[in-house]
Amino acid sequence: KGFEVINPLGTGTYIYVDDIIVSEKKPPKTKLEIEIGYKKGIKRECRNMDMGDSLYHASKEMEQYRDLSITNIAAHAGIVEFSNGLRLHKGETYGNIIEKNLRRAQIRETIKSHFEKEESLFAKGIKTLSLFFIDRVKNYRLYDYEGNALLGEYGKMFEEEYDAVRKEMSGGFSQEYRRYLESFSAHEVHNGYFSIDKKTGQCIDSHKEDEQDKPEDVSAYDLILKNKERLLSFDEPTRFIFSHSALREGWDNPNVFQICALKHDADNSNRRRQEVGRGMRLCVDKYGARMDADALGDGVQQLNS
């Protein structure tokens, strides 16, 4: 999924098209994230809205939304149109968005895609993994004065969005898959793989020229690079992996279906190809059987996409 940020100068209006909701019996709705004015301050929250609804009223009369309403919800095209002529596709953002809001949206959409793919493969005994690449370890993992590991900003965002998306989507899942989702907490399903500083024992940013001189986080190394059989077992709760670099050369995992880049290196095509290559393999089921053309026939591309 791609994200296009439209950010005109001189406006405080913020709109994010989170979803377009289609029903057989009712006109389509849109789920918008907008700024809501509360007595204690302004928050960005999602609201389900119909064609003709006023963003001014939905925002509790925030001035930037005055006279702004929804004029059309084109579900087939995935477009929402507004009274000021603005047209946004699903996943697009309008307004003065700062980076952490974009990163939160990326994390949210990755979790959504993960759940959609995971449910389709769960009954087939195929575990789904997602991989996040970040530019600073501190964005995922921090340390207190005593050296105890704490969640960084992205780690907190992930757990918040995981719980929110699971609650939002679980009603449409099968009972068996829903039971599986509920068997692990948000804190249990993610892990980080980073280089370790020999002196402090803490996770640090790694660079290609010195990666060989630093040991890895042993527990994460054992799980992610050595014991793929355990990682691909449904008994192991880890399904989302955060990494600073593109992991060690020669590592790949056939069950990585989502790769999310939470960093600024879109112009680095070599690194991006290396990262994407970590997941471009034919997946295996929980018994280690490769889901190739021999096993699936014509369905091999659809299952592995």
mmCIF file of C-alpha atoms in Angstrom:
data_model
loop_
_atom_site.group_PDB
_atom_site.id
_atom_site.type_symbol
_atom_site.label_atom_id
_atom_site.label_comp_id
_atom_site.label_asym_id
_atom_site.label_seq_id
_atom_site.Cartn_x
_atom_site.Cartn_y
_atom_site.Cartn_z
ATOM 1 C CA LYS A 1 0.000 0.000 0.000
ATOM 2 C CA GLY A 2 1.227 3.493 -0.807
ATOM 3 C CA PHE A 3 0.534 6.707 1.068
ATOM 4 C CA GLU A 4 0.139 10.038 -0.664
ATOM 5 C CA VAL A 5 0.287 13.088 1.581
ATOM 6 C CA ILE A 6 -1.314 16.272 0.255
ATOM 7 C CA ASN A 7 -0.120 19.146 2.429
ATOM 8 C CA PRO A 8 -1.106 22.629 1.136
ATOM 9 C CA LEU A 9 0.370 25.562 3.014
ATOM 10 C CA GLY A 10 -1.814 27.877 5.068
ATOM 11 C CA THR A 11 -4.493 25.383 6.151
ATOM 12 C CA GLY A 12 -5.095 23.538 9.386
ATOM 13 C CA THR A 13 -7.676 21.146 7.948
ATOM 14 C CA TYR A 14 -6.808 17.494 8.544
ATOM 15 C CA ILE A 15 -8.657 14.550 6.941
ATOM 16 C CA TYR A 16 -7.558 10.929 6.597
ATOM 17 C CA VAL A 17 -9.776 8.490 4.642
ATOM 18 C CA ASP A 18 -9.424 5.349 6.722
ATOM 19 C CA ASP A 19 -12.050 3.221 4.973
ATOM 20 C CA ILE A 20 -15.117 3.091 2.735
ATOM 21 C CA ILE A 21 -17.826 0.846 4.154
ATOM 22 C CA VAL A 22 -20.110 -0.923 1.671
ATOM 23 C CA SER A 23 -23.431 -2.559 2.552
ATOM 24 C CA GLU A 24 -25.949 -4.384 0.368
ATOM 25 C CA LYS A 25 -28.918 -2.633 1.964
ATOM 26 C CA LYS A 26 -27.547 0.823 2.777
ATOM 27 C CA PRO A 27 -25.658 3.549 0.900
ATOM 28 C CA PRO A 28 -21.877 3.475 1.363
ATOM 29 C CA LYS A 29 -20.315 5.180 4.368
ATOM 30 C CA THR A 30 -16.811 6.489 4.854
ATOM 31 C CA LYS A 31 -14.636 6.248 7.932
ATOM 32 C CA LEU A 32 -12.708 9.510 8.333
ATOM 33 C CA GLU A 33 -10.071 10.470 10.855
ATOM 34 C CA ILE A 34 -10.506 14.161 11.708
ATOM 35 C CA GLU A 35 -9.630 16.500 14.536
ATOM 36 C CA ILE A 36 -12.205 16.624 17.343
ATOM 37 C CA GLY A 37 -12.407 19.599 19.692
ATOM 38 C CA TYR A 38 -12.871 18.560 23.330
ATOM 39 C CA LYS A 39 -12.762 20.737 26.431
ATOM 40 C CA LYS A 40 -9.449 19.204 27.432
ATOM 41 C CA GLY A 41 -7.888 19.547 24.001
ATOM 42 C CA ILE A 42 -7.921 18.389 20.398
ATOM 43 C CA LYS A 43 -7.707 14.723 19.429
ATOM 44 C CA ARG A 44 -7.627 12.921 16.091
ATOM 45 C CA GLU A 45 -10.326 10.259 15.991
ATOM 46 C CA CYS A 46 -12.219 8.219 13.414
ATOM 47 C CA ARG A 47 -15.888 8.812 12.627
ATOM 48 C CA ASN A 48 -18.223 6.832 10.351
ATOM 49 C CA MET A 49 -19.979 9.355 8.114
ATOM 50 C CA ASP A 50 -22.623 9.399 5.384
ATOM 51 C CA MET A 51 -22.873 11.465 2.229
ATOM 52 C CA GLY A 52 -24.089 14.929 3.221
ATOM 53 C CA ASP A 53 -22.666 14.796 6.743
ATOM 54 C CA SER A 54 -20.961 17.914 8.061
ATOM 55 C CA LEU A 55 -17.363 17.669 9.231
ATOM 56 C CA TYR A 56 -17.949 20.862 11.197
ATOM 57 C CA HIS A 57 -20.580 19.181 13.342
ATOM 58 C CA ALA A 58 -18.656 15.885 13.566
ATOM 59 C CA SER A 59 -15.576 17.754 14.823
ATOM 60 C CA LYS A 60 -17.608 19.499 17.554
ATOM 61 C CA GLU A 61 -17.492 22.723 15.555
ATOM 62 C CA MET A 62 -13.779 22.989 14.842
ATOM 63 C CA GLU A 63 -13.389 26.156 12.783
ATOM 64 C CA GLN A 64 -11.234 24.626 10.039
ATOM 65 C CA TYR A 65 -14.134 22.366 9.034
ATOM 66 C CA ARG A 66 -16.772 25.103 8.781
ATOM 67 C CA ASP A 67 -18.978 24.662 5.689
ATOM 68 C CA LEU A 68 -17.160 21.398 4.839
ATOM 69 C CA SER A 69 -19.320 18.355 4.149
ATOM 70 C CA ILE A 70 -19.239 15.087 2.213
ATOM 71 C CA THR A 71 -20.755 15.413 -1.249
ATOM 72 C CA ASN A 72 -20.066 11.957 -2.658
ATOM 73 C CA ILE A 73 -18.788 8.527 -1.599
ATOM 74 C CA ALA A 74 -17.762 6.619 -4.739
ATOM 75 C CA ALA A 75 -17.294 3.138 -3.307
ATOM 76 C CA HIS A 76 -16.382 1.501 -6.641
ATOM 77 C CA ALA A 77 -13.533 3.965 -7.160
ATOM 78 C CA GLY A 78 -12.580 4.242 -3.479
ATOM 79 C CA ILE A 79 -12.996 8.036 -3.527
ATOM 80 C CA VAL A 80 -14.604 10.491 -1.110
ATOM 81 C CA GLU A 81 -15.507 13.978 -2.379
ATOM 82 C CA PHE A 82 -16.054 17.095 -0.277
ATOM 83 C CA SER A 83 -17.939 20.345 -0.676
ATOM 84 C CA ASN A 84 -14.746 22.353 -1.254
ATOM 85 C CA GLY A 85 -13.843 20.238 -4.304
ATOM 86 C CA LEU A 86 -11.365 18.013 -2.486
ATOM 87 C CA ARG A 87 -11.234 14.371 -3.660
ATOM 88 C CA LEU A 88 -9.406 11.785 -1.547
ATOM 89 C CA HIS A 89 -8.833 8.094 -2.201
ATOM 90 C CA LYS A 90 -8.952 5.547 0.582
ATOM 91 C CA GLY A 91 -5.624 5.772 2.440
ATOM 92 C CA GLU A 92 -4.962 9.380 1.420
ATOM 93 C CA THR A 93 -4.392 12.216 3.875
ATOM 94 C CA TYR A 94 -5.099 15.925 3.493
ATOM 95 C CA GLY A 95 -3.751 18.553 5.819
ATOM 96 C CA ASN A 96 -0.792 19.406 7.991
ATOM 97 C CA ILE A 97 0.246 15.875 8.835
ATOM 98 C CA ILE A 98 3.387 15.324 10.895
ATOM 99 C CA GLU A 99 5.556 12.258 10.548
ATOM 100 C CA LYS A 100 4.297 10.346 13.561
ATOM 101 C CA ASN A 101 0.747 10.473 12.185
ATOM 102 C CA LEU A 102 1.970 9.030 8.888
ATOM 103 C CA ARG A 103 3.881 6.285 10.706
ATOM 104 C CA ARG A 104 0.809 5.432 12.773
ATOM 105 C CA ALA A 105 -1.251 5.147 9.577
ATOM 106 C CA GLN A 106 1.413 2.861 8.047
ATOM 107 C CA ILE A 107 1.423 0.633 11.125
ATOM 108 C CA ARG A 108 -2.381 0.519 11.163
ATOM 109 C CA GLU A 109 -2.639 -0.440 7.483
ATOM 110 C CA THR A 110 0.059 -3.102 7.854
ATOM 111 C CA ILE A 111 -1.861 -4.688 10.727
ATOM 112 C CA LYS A 112 -5.084 -4.598 8.703
ATOM 113 C CA SER A 113 -3.411 -6.268 5.719
ATOM 114 C CA HIS A 114 -1.838 -8.798 8.063
ATOM 115 C CA PHE A 115 -5.181 -9.795 9.585
ATOM 116 C CA GLU A 116 -6.818 -10.096 6.160
ATOM 117 C CA LYS A 117 -4.056 -12.354 4.853
ATOM 118 C CA GLU A 118 -3.688 -14.243 8.106
ATOM 119 C CA GLU A 119 -7.337 -15.251 8.303
ATOM 120 C CA SER A 120 -7.270 -16.566 4.729
ATOM 121 C CA LEU A 121 -4.219 -18.731 5.518
ATOM 122 C CA PHE A 122 -5.027 -19.728 9.096
ATOM 123 C CA ALA A 123 -7.330 -22.606 8.172
ATOM 124 C CA LYS A 124 -4.668 -23.881 5.757
ATOM 125 C CA GLY A 125 -2.115 -24.127 8.562
ATOM 126 C CA ILE A 126 0.099 -21.351 7.169
ATOM 127 C CA LYS A 127 1.432 -18.751 9.600
ATOM 128 C CA THR A 128 1.618 -15.126 8.433
ATOM 129 C CA LEU A 129 4.500 -12.796 9.323
ATOM 130 C CA SER A 130 4.934 -9.046 8.823
ATOM 131 C CA LEU A 131 8.225 -7.149 8.850
ATOM 132 C CA PHE A 132 8.866 -3.510 9.809
ATOM 133 C CA PHE A 133 12.112 -1.732 8.900
ATOM 134 C CA ILE A 134 12.886 1.328 11.026
ATOM 135 C CA ASP A 135 15.631 3.976 10.857
ATOM 136 C CA ARG A 136 16.325 4.313 14.603
ATOM 137 C CA VAL A 137 16.246 1.554 17.222
ATOM 138 C CA LYS A 138 15.081 4.104 19.813
ATOM 139 C CA ASN A 139 11.843 4.479 17.858
ATOM 140 C CA TYR A 140 11.015 0.913 18.877
ATOM 141 C CA ARG A 141 13.038 0.228 22.016
ATOM 142 C CA LEU A 142 14.184 2.561 24.805
ATOM 143 C CA TYR A 143 16.044 2.012 28.077
ATOM 144 C CA ASP A 144 15.538 3.530 31.514
ATOM 145 C CA TYR A 145 18.348 4.663 33.828
ATOM 146 C CA GLU A 146 18.755 1.134 35.145
ATOM 147 C CA GLY A 147 19.055 -0.332 31.645
ATOM 148 C CA ASN A 148 15.614 -1.926 31.564
ATOM 149 C CA ALA A 149 14.078 -2.171 28.098
ATOM 150 C CA LEU A 150 10.993 -0.048 27.391
ATOM 151 C CA LEU A 151 8.757 0.399 24.380
ATOM 152 C CA GLY A 152 9.667 3.240 22.043
ATOM 153 C CA GLU A 153 7.199 5.334 20.072
ATOM 154 C CA TYR A 154 6.639 2.795 17.279
ATOM 155 C CA GLY A 155 6.290 -0.036 19.780
ATOM 156 C CA LYS A 156 3.592 1.876 21.643
ATOM 157 C CA MET A 157 1.862 2.806 18.381
ATOM 158 C CA PHE A 158 1.905 -0.821 17.294
ATOM 159 C CA GLU A 159 0.274 -2.130 20.470
ATOM 160 C CA GLU A 160 -2.372 0.624 20.434
ATOM 161 C CA GLU A 161 -3.218 0.057 16.774
ATOM 162 C CA TYR A 162 -3.101 -3.745 17.106
ATOM 163 C CA ASP A 163 -5.722 -3.705 19.857
ATOM 164 C CA ALA A 164 -7.859 -1.142 17.999
ATOM 165 C CA VAL A 165 -7.755 -2.951 14.635
ATOM 166 C CA ARG A 166 -8.363 -6.355 16.231
ATOM 167 C CA LYS A 167 -11.433 -5.012 18.016
ATOM 168 C CA GLU A 168 -12.668 -3.311 14.850
ATOM 169 C CA MET A 169 -12.218 -6.293 12.524
ATOM 170 C CA SER A 170 -12.835 -9.297 14.783
ATOM 171 C CA GLY A 171 -16.589 -9.325 14.206
ATOM 172 C CA GLY A 172 -16.050 -10.408 10.610
ATOM 173 C CA PHE A 173 -13.644 -13.236 11.418
ATOM 174 C CA SER A 174 -14.401 -16.914 11.847
ATOM 175 C CA GLN A 175 -14.847 -18.135 15.404
ATOM 176 C CA GLU A 176 -11.721 -20.298 15.236
ATOM 177 C CA TYR A 177 -9.497 -17.487 13.928
ATOM 178 C CA ARG A 178 -10.977 -15.014 16.430
ATOM 179 C CA ARG A 179 -10.139 -17.422 19.233
ATOM 180 C CA TYR A 180 -6.557 -17.572 17.959
ATOM 181 C CA LEU A 181 -6.286 -13.751 17.886
ATOM 182 C CA GLU A 182 -7.552 -13.526 21.451
ATOM 183 C CA SER A 183 -5.036 -16.096 22.728
ATOM 184 C CA PHE A 184 -2.153 -13.576 22.643
ATOM 185 C CA SER A 185 -1.877 -9.980 23.826
ATOM 186 C CA ALA A 186 -0.613 -7.146 21.628
ATOM 187 C CA HIS A 187 2.608 -7.110 23.647
ATOM 188 C CA GLU A 188 3.328 -10.764 22.849
ATOM 189 C CA VAL A 189 2.942 -10.684 19.063
ATOM 190 C CA HIS A 190 5.862 -8.367 18.151
ATOM 191 C CA ASN A 191 9.611 -8.567 18.625
ATOM 192 C CA GLY A 192 12.703 -6.668 17.525
ATOM 193 C CA TYR A 193 15.935 -7.876 15.961
ATOM 194 C CA PHE A 194 18.829 -5.416 16.460
ATOM 195 C CA SER A 195 22.566 -5.281 17.039
ATOM 196 C CA ILE A 196 23.737 -5.236 20.664
ATOM 197 C CA ASP A 197 26.401 -2.937 22.123
ATOM 198 C CA LYS A 198 29.077 -5.127 23.765
ATOM 199 C CA LYS A 199 29.652 -2.679 26.626
ATOM 200 C CA THR A 200 26.090 -1.832 27.629
ATOM 201 C CA GLY A 201 24.230 -4.891 26.366
ATOM 202 C CA GLN A 202 21.630 -2.577 24.826
ATOM 203 C CA CYS A 203 20.202 -2.585 21.313
ATOM 204 C CA ILE A 204 21.786 -0.032 18.979
ATOM 205 C CA ASP A 205 21.553 1.137 15.374
ATOM 206 C CA SER A 206 23.674 -0.987 13.048
ATOM 207 C CA HIS A 207 25.532 -0.037 9.882
ATOM 208 C CA LYS A 208 26.728 -2.351 7.154
ATOM 209 C CA GLU A 209 30.412 -1.637 7.696
ATOM 210 C CA ASP A 210 30.350 -2.658 11.367
ATOM 211 C CA GLU A 211 27.543 -5.220 11.585
ATOM 212 C CA GLN A 212 30.041 -8.087 11.741
ATOM 213 C CA ASP A 213 31.638 -6.628 14.891
ATOM 214 C CA LYS A 214 28.462 -6.551 16.959
ATOM 215 C CA PRO A 215 26.598 -9.512 18.445
ATOM 216 C CA GLU A 216 22.844 -9.677 17.949
ATOM 217 C CA ASP A 217 20.030 -9.737 20.460
ATOM 218 C CA VAL A 218 20.433 -13.411 21.363
ATOM 219 C CA SER A 219 16.780 -14.258 22.033
ATOM 220 C CA ALA A 220 15.596 -12.541 18.862
ATOM 221 C CA TYR A 221 18.473 -14.028 16.866
ATOM 222 C CA ASP A 222 17.625 -17.549 17.997
ATOM 223 C CA LEU A 223 13.973 -17.083 17.074
ATOM 224 C CA ILE A 224 14.227 -15.088 13.841
ATOM 225 C CA LEU A 225 17.428 -16.340 12.219
ATOM 226 C CA LYS A 226 18.111 -19.781 13.669
ATOM 227 C CA ASN A 227 14.800 -21.378 14.565
ATOM 228 C CA LYS A 228 12.439 -20.776 11.650
ATOM 229 C CA GLU A 229 10.479 -23.899 12.545
ATOM 230 C CA ARG A 230 9.539 -22.378 15.895
ATOM 231 C CA LEU A 231 8.805 -18.957 14.377
ATOM 232 C CA LEU A 232 6.406 -20.530 11.869
ATOM 233 C CA SER A 233 4.564 -22.465 14.573
ATOM 234 C CA PHE A 234 1.195 -21.121 15.709
ATOM 235 C CA ASP A 235 2.281 -21.792 19.301
ATOM 236 C CA GLU A 236 4.880 -19.004 18.973
ATOM 237 C CA PRO A 237 3.060 -15.660 19.400
ATOM 238 C CA THR A 238 5.573 -13.544 17.410
ATOM 239 C CA ARG A 239 4.071 -12.506 14.063
ATOM 240 C CA PHE A 240 5.413 -8.948 13.650
ATOM 241 C CA ILE A 241 9.175 -8.306 13.483
ATOM 242 C CA PHE A 242 10.904 -4.916 13.796
ATOM 243 C CA SER A 243 14.428 -4.540 12.426
ATOM 244 C CA HIS A 244 16.835 -1.645 11.902
ATOM 245 C CA SER A 245 18.835 -3.042 8.998
ATOM 246 C CA ALA A 246 17.849 -5.490 6.305
ATOM 247 C CA LEU A 247 18.866 -8.339 8.621
ATOM 248 C CA ARG A 248 21.835 -10.521 7.898
ATOM 249 C CA GLU A 249 22.660 -11.357 4.285
ATOM 250 C CA GLY A 250 21.279 -14.732 3.322
ATOM 251 C CA TRP A 251 18.317 -14.492 5.706
ATOM 252 C CA ASP A 252 14.840 -14.685 4.343
ATOM 253 C CA ASN A 253 11.534 -15.967 5.580
ATOM 254 C CA PRO A 254 9.031 -17.434 3.141
ATOM 255 C CA ASN A 255 6.045 -16.439 5.291
ATOM 256 C CA VAL A 256 6.658 -12.681 5.337
ATOM 257 C CA PHE A 257 3.659 -11.255 3.459
ATOM 258 C CA GLN A 258 3.828 -7.574 4.531
ATOM 259 C CA ILE A 259 6.912 -5.365 4.612
ATOM 260 C CA CYS A 260 6.511 -1.853 6.005
ATOM 261 C CA ALA A 261 9.271 0.798 5.788
ATOM 262 C CA LEU A 262 8.947 3.242 8.680
ATOM 263 C CA LYS A 263 11.805 5.420 7.500
ATOM 264 C CA HIS A 264 13.047 7.959 4.945
ATOM 265 C CA ASP A 265 14.972 6.067 2.307
ATOM 266 C CA ALA A 266 12.504 5.647 -0.519
ATOM 267 C CA ASP A 267 15.189 6.806 -2.977
ATOM 268 C CA ASN A 268 17.597 4.057 -1.885
ATOM 269 C CA SER A 269 16.563 1.458 -4.444
ATOM 270 C CA ASN A 270 19.297 -1.038 -3.572
ATOM 271 C CA ARG A 271 18.336 -1.151 0.099
ATOM 272 C CA ARG A 272 14.656 -1.348 -0.756
ATOM 273 C CA ARG A 273 15.232 -4.332 -3.065
ATOM 274 C CA GLN A 274 17.213 -6.019 -0.282
ATOM 275 C CA GLU A 275 14.386 -5.455 2.196
ATOM 276 C CA VAL A 276 11.647 -6.650 -0.143
ATOM 277 C CA GLY A 277 13.724 -9.728 -0.910
ATOM 278 C CA ARG A 278 13.301 -10.888 2.683
ATOM 279 C CA GLY A 279 9.739 -11.890 1.921
ATOM 280 C CA MET A 280 9.723 -12.819 -1.767
ATOM 281 C CA ARG A 281 9.624 -16.577 -1.325
ATOM 282 C CA LEU A 282 6.971 -19.253 -1.676
ATOM 283 C CA CYS A 283 5.534 -19.811 1.800
ATOM 284 C CA VAL A 284 5.471 -23.040 3.783
ATOM 285 C CA ASP A 285 2.817 -24.515 6.037
ATOM 286 C CA LYS A 286 3.281 -25.481 9.691
ATOM 287 C CA TYR A 287 4.727 -28.842 8.621
ATOM 288 C CA GLY A 288 7.356 -27.190 6.415
ATOM 289 C CA ALA A 289 5.691 -28.165 3.139
ATOM 290 C CA ARG A 290 6.380 -25.635 0.378
ATOM 291 C CA MET A 291 3.226 -24.087 -1.089
ATOM 292 C CA ASP A 292 4.404 -24.251 -4.700
ATOM 293 C CA ALA A 293 2.801 -25.247 -7.996
ATOM 294 C CA ASP A 294 3.101 -28.924 -7.126
ATOM 295 C CA ALA A 295 1.026 -28.390 -3.989
ATOM 296 C CA LEU A 296 -1.410 -25.739 -5.234
ATOM 297 C CA GLY A 297 -1.485 -25.888 -9.019
ATOM 298 C CA ASP A 298 -2.890 -22.690 -10.522
ATOM 299 C CA GLY A 299 -3.573 -21.243 -7.063
ATOM 300 C CA VAL A 300 0.109 -20.790 -6.203
ATOM 301 C CA GLN A 301 0.258 -17.104 -7.172
ATOM 302 C CA GLN A 302 -2.929 -16.094 -5.374
ATOM 303 C CA LEU A 303 -1.976 -17.763 -2.102
ATOM 304 C CA ASN A 304 1.582 -16.418 -2.116
ATOM 305 C CA SER A 305 0.743 -12.846 -3.104
#
